[in-house]
C-alpha positions in Angstrom: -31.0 10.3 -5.9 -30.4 14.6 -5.2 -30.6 16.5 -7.8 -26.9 17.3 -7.4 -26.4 13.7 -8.2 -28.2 13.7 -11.1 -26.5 16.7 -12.1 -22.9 15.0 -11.3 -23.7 12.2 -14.2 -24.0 14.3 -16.7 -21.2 14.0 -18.8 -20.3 17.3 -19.3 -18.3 20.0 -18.2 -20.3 22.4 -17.4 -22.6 19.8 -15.5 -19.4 18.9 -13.8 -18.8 22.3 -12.8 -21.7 22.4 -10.9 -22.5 19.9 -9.2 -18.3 20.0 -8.0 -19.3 22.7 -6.3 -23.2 21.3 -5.2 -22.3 17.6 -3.7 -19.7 17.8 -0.3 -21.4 15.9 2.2 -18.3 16.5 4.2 -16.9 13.3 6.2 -18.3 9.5 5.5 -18.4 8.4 9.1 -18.9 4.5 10.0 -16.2 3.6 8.8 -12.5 2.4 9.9 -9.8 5.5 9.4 -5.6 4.6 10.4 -5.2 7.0 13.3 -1.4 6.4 14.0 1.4 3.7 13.2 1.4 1.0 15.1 5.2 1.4 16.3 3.9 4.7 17.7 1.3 3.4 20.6 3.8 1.5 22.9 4.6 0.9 26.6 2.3 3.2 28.9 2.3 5.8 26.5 -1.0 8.0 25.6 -1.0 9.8 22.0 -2.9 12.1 20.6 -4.2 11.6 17.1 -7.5 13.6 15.1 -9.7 12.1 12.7 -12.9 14.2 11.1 -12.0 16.9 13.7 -12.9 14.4 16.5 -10.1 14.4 19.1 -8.8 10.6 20.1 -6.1 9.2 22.8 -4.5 6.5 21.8 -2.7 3.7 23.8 -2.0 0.1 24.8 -2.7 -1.7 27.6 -0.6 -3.9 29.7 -1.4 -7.0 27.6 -0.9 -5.6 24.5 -3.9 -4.6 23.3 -4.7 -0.7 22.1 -7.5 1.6 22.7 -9.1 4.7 20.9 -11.2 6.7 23.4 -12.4 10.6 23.0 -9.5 12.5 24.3 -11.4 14.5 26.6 -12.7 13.9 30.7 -16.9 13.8 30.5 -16.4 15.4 33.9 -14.6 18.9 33.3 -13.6 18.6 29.5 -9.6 18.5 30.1 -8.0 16.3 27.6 -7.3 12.9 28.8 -3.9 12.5 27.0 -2.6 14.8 29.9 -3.6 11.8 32.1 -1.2 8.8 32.6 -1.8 5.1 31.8 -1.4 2.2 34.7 -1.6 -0.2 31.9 -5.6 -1.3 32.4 -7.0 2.3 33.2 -6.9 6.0 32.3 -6.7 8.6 34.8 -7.4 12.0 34.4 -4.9 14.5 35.3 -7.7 17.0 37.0 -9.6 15.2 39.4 -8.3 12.1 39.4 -11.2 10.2 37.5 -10.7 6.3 36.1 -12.0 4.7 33.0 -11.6 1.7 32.0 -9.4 1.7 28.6 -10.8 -0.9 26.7 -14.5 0.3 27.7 -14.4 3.8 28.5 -16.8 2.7 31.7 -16.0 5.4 34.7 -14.4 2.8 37.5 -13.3 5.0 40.3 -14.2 8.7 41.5 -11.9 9.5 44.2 -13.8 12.7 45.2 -16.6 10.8 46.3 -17.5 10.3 50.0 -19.5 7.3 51.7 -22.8 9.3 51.3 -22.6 9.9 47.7 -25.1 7.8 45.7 -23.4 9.2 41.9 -23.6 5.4 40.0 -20.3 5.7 38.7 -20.3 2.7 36.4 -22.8 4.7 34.7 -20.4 7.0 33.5 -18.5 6.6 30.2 -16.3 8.6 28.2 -16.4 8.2 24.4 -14.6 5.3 23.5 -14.4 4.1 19.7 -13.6 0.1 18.2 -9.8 0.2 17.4 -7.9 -2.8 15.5 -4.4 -2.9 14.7 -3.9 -3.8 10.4 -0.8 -3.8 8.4 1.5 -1.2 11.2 -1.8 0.9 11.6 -3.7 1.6 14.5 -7.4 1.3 12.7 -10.4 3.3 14.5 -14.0 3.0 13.7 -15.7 6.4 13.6 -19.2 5.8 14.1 -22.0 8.4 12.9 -21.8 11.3 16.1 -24.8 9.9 18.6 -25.3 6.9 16.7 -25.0 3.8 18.6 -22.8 1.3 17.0 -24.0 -1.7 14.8 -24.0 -4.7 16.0 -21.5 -6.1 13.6 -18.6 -4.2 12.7 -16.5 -5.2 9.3 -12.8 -6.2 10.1 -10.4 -3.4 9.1 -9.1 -2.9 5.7 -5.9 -5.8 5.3 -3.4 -5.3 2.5 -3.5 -8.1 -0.1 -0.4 -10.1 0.0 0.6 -13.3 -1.9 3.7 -14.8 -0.5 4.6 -15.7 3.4 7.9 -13.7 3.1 7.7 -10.3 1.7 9.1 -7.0 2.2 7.1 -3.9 3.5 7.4 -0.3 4.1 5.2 3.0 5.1 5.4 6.3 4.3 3.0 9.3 5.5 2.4 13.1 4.6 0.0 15.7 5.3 -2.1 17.6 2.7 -3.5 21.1 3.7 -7.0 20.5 1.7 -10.1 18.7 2.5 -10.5 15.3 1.7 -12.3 15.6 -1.2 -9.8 17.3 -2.9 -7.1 15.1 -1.6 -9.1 11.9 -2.8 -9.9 13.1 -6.3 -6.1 14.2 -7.0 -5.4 10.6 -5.5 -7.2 8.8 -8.5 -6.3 11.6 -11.0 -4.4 9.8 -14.0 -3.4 12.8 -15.9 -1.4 14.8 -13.5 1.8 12.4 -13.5 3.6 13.9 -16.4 3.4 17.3 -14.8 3.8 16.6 -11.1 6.1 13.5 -11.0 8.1 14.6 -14.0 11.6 12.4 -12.9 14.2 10.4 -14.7 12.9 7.4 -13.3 8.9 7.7 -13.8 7.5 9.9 -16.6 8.8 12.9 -18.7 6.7 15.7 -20.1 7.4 14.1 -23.7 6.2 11.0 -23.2 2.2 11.8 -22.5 0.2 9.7 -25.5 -3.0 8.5 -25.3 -4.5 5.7 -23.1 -7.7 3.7 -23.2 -8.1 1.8 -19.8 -11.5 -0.3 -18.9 -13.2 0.5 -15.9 -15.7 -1.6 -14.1 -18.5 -1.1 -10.8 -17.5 -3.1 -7.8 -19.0 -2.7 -4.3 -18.9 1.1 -3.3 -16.2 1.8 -5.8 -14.7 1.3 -9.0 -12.0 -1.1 -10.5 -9.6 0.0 -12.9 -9.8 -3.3 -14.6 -6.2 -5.8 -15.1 -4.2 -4.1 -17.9 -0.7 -3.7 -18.8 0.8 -1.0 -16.8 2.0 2.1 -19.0 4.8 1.8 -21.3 6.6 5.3 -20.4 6.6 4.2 -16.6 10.0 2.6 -16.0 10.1 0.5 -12.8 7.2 -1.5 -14.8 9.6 -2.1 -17.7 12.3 -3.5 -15.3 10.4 -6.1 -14.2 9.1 -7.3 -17.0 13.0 -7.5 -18.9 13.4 -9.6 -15.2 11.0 -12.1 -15.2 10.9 -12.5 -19.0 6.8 -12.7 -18.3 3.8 -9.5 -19.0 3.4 -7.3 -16.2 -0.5 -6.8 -14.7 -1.9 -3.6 -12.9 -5.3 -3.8 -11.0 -6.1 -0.4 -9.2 -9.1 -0.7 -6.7 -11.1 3.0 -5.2 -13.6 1.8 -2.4 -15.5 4.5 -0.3 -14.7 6.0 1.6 -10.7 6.6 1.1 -8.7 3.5 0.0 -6.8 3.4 -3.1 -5.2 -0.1 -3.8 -2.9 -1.5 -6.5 -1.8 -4.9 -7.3 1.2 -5.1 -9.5 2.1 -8.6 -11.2 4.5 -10.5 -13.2 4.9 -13.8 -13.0 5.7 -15.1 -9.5 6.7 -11.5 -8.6 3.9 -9.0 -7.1 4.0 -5.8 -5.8 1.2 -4.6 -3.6 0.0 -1.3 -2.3 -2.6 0.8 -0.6 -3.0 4.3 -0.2 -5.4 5.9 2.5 -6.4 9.8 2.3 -7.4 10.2 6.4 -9.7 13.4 7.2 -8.3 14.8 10.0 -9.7 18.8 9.9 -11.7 20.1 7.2 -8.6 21.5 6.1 -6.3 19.1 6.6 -5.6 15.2 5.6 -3.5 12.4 5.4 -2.3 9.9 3.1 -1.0 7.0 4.9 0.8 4.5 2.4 2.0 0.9 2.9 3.4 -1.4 0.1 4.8 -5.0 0.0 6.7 -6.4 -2.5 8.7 -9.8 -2.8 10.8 -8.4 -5.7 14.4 -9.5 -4.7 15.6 -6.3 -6.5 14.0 -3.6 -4.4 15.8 -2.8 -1.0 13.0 -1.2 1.6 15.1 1.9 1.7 15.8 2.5 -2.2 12.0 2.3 -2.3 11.1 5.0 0.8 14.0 6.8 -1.0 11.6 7.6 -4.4 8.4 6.8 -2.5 9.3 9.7 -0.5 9.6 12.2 -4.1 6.7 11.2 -5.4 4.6 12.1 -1.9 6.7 15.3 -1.6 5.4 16.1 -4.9 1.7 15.3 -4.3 2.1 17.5 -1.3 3.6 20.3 -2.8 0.9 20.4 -5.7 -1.4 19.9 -2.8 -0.2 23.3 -1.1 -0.1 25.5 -4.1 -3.9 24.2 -4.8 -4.7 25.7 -1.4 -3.5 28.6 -2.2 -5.7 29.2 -5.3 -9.2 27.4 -3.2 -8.8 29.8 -0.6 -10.5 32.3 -3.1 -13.2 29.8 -3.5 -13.3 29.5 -7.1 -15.3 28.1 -9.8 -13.9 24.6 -10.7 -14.8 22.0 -13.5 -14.4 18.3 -14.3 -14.4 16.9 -17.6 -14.4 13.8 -19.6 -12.8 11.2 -19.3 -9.9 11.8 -17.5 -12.0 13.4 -14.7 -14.5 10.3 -14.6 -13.0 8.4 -12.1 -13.7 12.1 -9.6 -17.5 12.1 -10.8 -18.1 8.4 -10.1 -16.1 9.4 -6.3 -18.7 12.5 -5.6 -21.5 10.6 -6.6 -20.5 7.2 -4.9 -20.7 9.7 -1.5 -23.6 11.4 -2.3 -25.4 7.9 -3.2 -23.9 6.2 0.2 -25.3 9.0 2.2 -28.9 9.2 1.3 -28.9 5.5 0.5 -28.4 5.6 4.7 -30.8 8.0 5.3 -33.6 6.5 3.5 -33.0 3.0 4.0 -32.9 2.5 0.5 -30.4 0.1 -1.6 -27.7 2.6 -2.7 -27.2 3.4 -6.4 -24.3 2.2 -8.0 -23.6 5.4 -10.1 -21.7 2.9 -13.0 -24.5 0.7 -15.0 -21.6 -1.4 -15.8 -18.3 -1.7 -17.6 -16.6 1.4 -19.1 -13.9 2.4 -21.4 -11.8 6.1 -20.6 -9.6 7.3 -22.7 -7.4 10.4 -21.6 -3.7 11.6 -22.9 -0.7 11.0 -20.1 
């Protein structure tokens, strides 16, 4: 473990300070990242999509099935989104170059005379795994120059429990890194100040909280509790089913946020994804289902829509004051959850570059206690 690590575990605030400042690794690669929505990459279309400042063009091939590939020709460098699509191949708009879509394998040069001996199923262009998952079109970014594993994990799939259930998506950008936009993701203490509304939470209602905490695999649970009592839409459904309403809020490296709401036979599930796409620049991409008969799909994009205008805008005015680069702090315990995030990364990495079992920053369960 770095030293930065070992200073991040410390449980105090100057510690915290520090080692804020010490431990950014950057982007977790090897991993699967939602590049676009599904409804997006249709017909013989090519789009253009970034993830950790790597360029990608998207698409879908005549039988349905899409593609991620590196969005630039290994022969002159043009973008291959400029190109066109004949359902099976890509061809670049320059010189006329072929790749297979599902491979990236180089199948026709058309410069190329008779006496040419240029092997051009030799040739590739970069090409990445790419799954389709709950409306997203899911790429695998494997480490630059690394040669993929053998076995790749499926994508991440949103829990659901019920055949027939509603579901909806909502998107918006954040002009920080990712970092930045993952720790104020899994911040508990800023919704009394930033989604101040009639319908959520009000300044005057912050009181104290103790929630449990426990380790799982490259995260932490915020173990099943009864969701706040100043939160309304959680009061609602427990006056409708009569029953006690359970929240279960998952973090799992490098970027996935997931909550299970439950009462009774009613559930309400939902995942939140903070995608790098510059070092700048990210993107929380959020899907929910729900089988609660009371919620219409567009009275919840309606206030689903608030509450990610007002992360964003909180978001912006933060990169106002970062662009000065200044000193920042975490503390205890509200600012837990962060500590265990930048260590979890830091832990990940050089568990990967040593070969050795990664360390579980958490020794085991944990309670927080914090005013909101």
């Amino acid at each position: 473990m770095s030293e930065a690590v070992r200073t991040m575990m410390r449980m105090d605030a100057e510690a915290a300070q520090e080692a804020a400042t010490q431990v950014d690794a950057g982007f977790l690669w090897d991993f699967w990242y939602p590049a676009a929505r599904s409804t997006e990459i249709c017909g013989r279309k090519l789009v253009k999509a970034m993830l950790l400042e790597v360029p990608l063009v998207l698409g879908r091939t005549s039988d349905g099935k899409v593609f991620a590939m590196r969005d630039s020709c290994p022969h002159r460098g043009i973008p291959l989104s400029y190109g066109r699509l004949d359902g099976k191949v890509v061809e670049c708009c320059y010189h006329g170059w072929r790749f297979d879509a599902c491979s990236g394998q180089c199948v026709e040069i058309p410069s190329l005379s008779s006496q040419d001996k240029l092997k051009v199923e030799r040739i590739f262009a970069g090409h990445f795994p790419c799954e389709e998952r709950d409306g997203y079109v899911w790429v695998y970014m494997n480490s630059p120059g690394a040669k993929l594993p053998d076995r790749i994990p499926a994508a991440p799939e949103l829990t659901v429990f019920s055949d027939k259930y509603k579901v909806a998506h909502l998107s918006c950008e954040l002009p920080s890194h990712i970092d930045h936009g993952i720790i104020g993701l899994m911040d508990p203490a800023h919704g009394p100040f930033v989604h101040q509304s009639w319908f959520w939470r009000k300044r005057g209602s912050i009181h104290e909280k103790a929630k449990q905490f426990e380790p799982i695999p490259n995260g932490f649970r915020m173990s099943p509790h009864s969701p706040s009592t100043n939160s309304a839409p959680y009061q609602l459904l427990k006056r409708i089913t009569g029953e006690p309403v359970t929240t279960t809020i998952d973090f799992v490296l490098p970027n996935l946020r997931t909550e299970v709401d439950q009462s009774g036979k009613m559930w309400f599930s939902s995942r939140a994804t903070v995608t790098p796409v510059r070092r700048d620049l990210c993107r929380i991409d959020f899907v929910a289902a729900w089988n609660l008969f009371f919620l219409p799909v567009w009275v919840f994009r309606i206030f689903g829509k608030i509450f990610l205008r007002q992360d964003q805008e909180t978001m912006i005015q933060q990169a106002e004051g970062l662009k000065h680069n200044p000193r920042l702090m975490l503390i205890d315990d509200a600012d837990r959850p962060a500590k265990w995030y930048f260590a979890l990364k830091a832990n990940l990495i050089e568990s990967r570059r040593t070969g050795a079992p990664m360390v579980h920053p958490m020794d085991g369960p944990v309670t927080l206690r914090w005013r909101s």
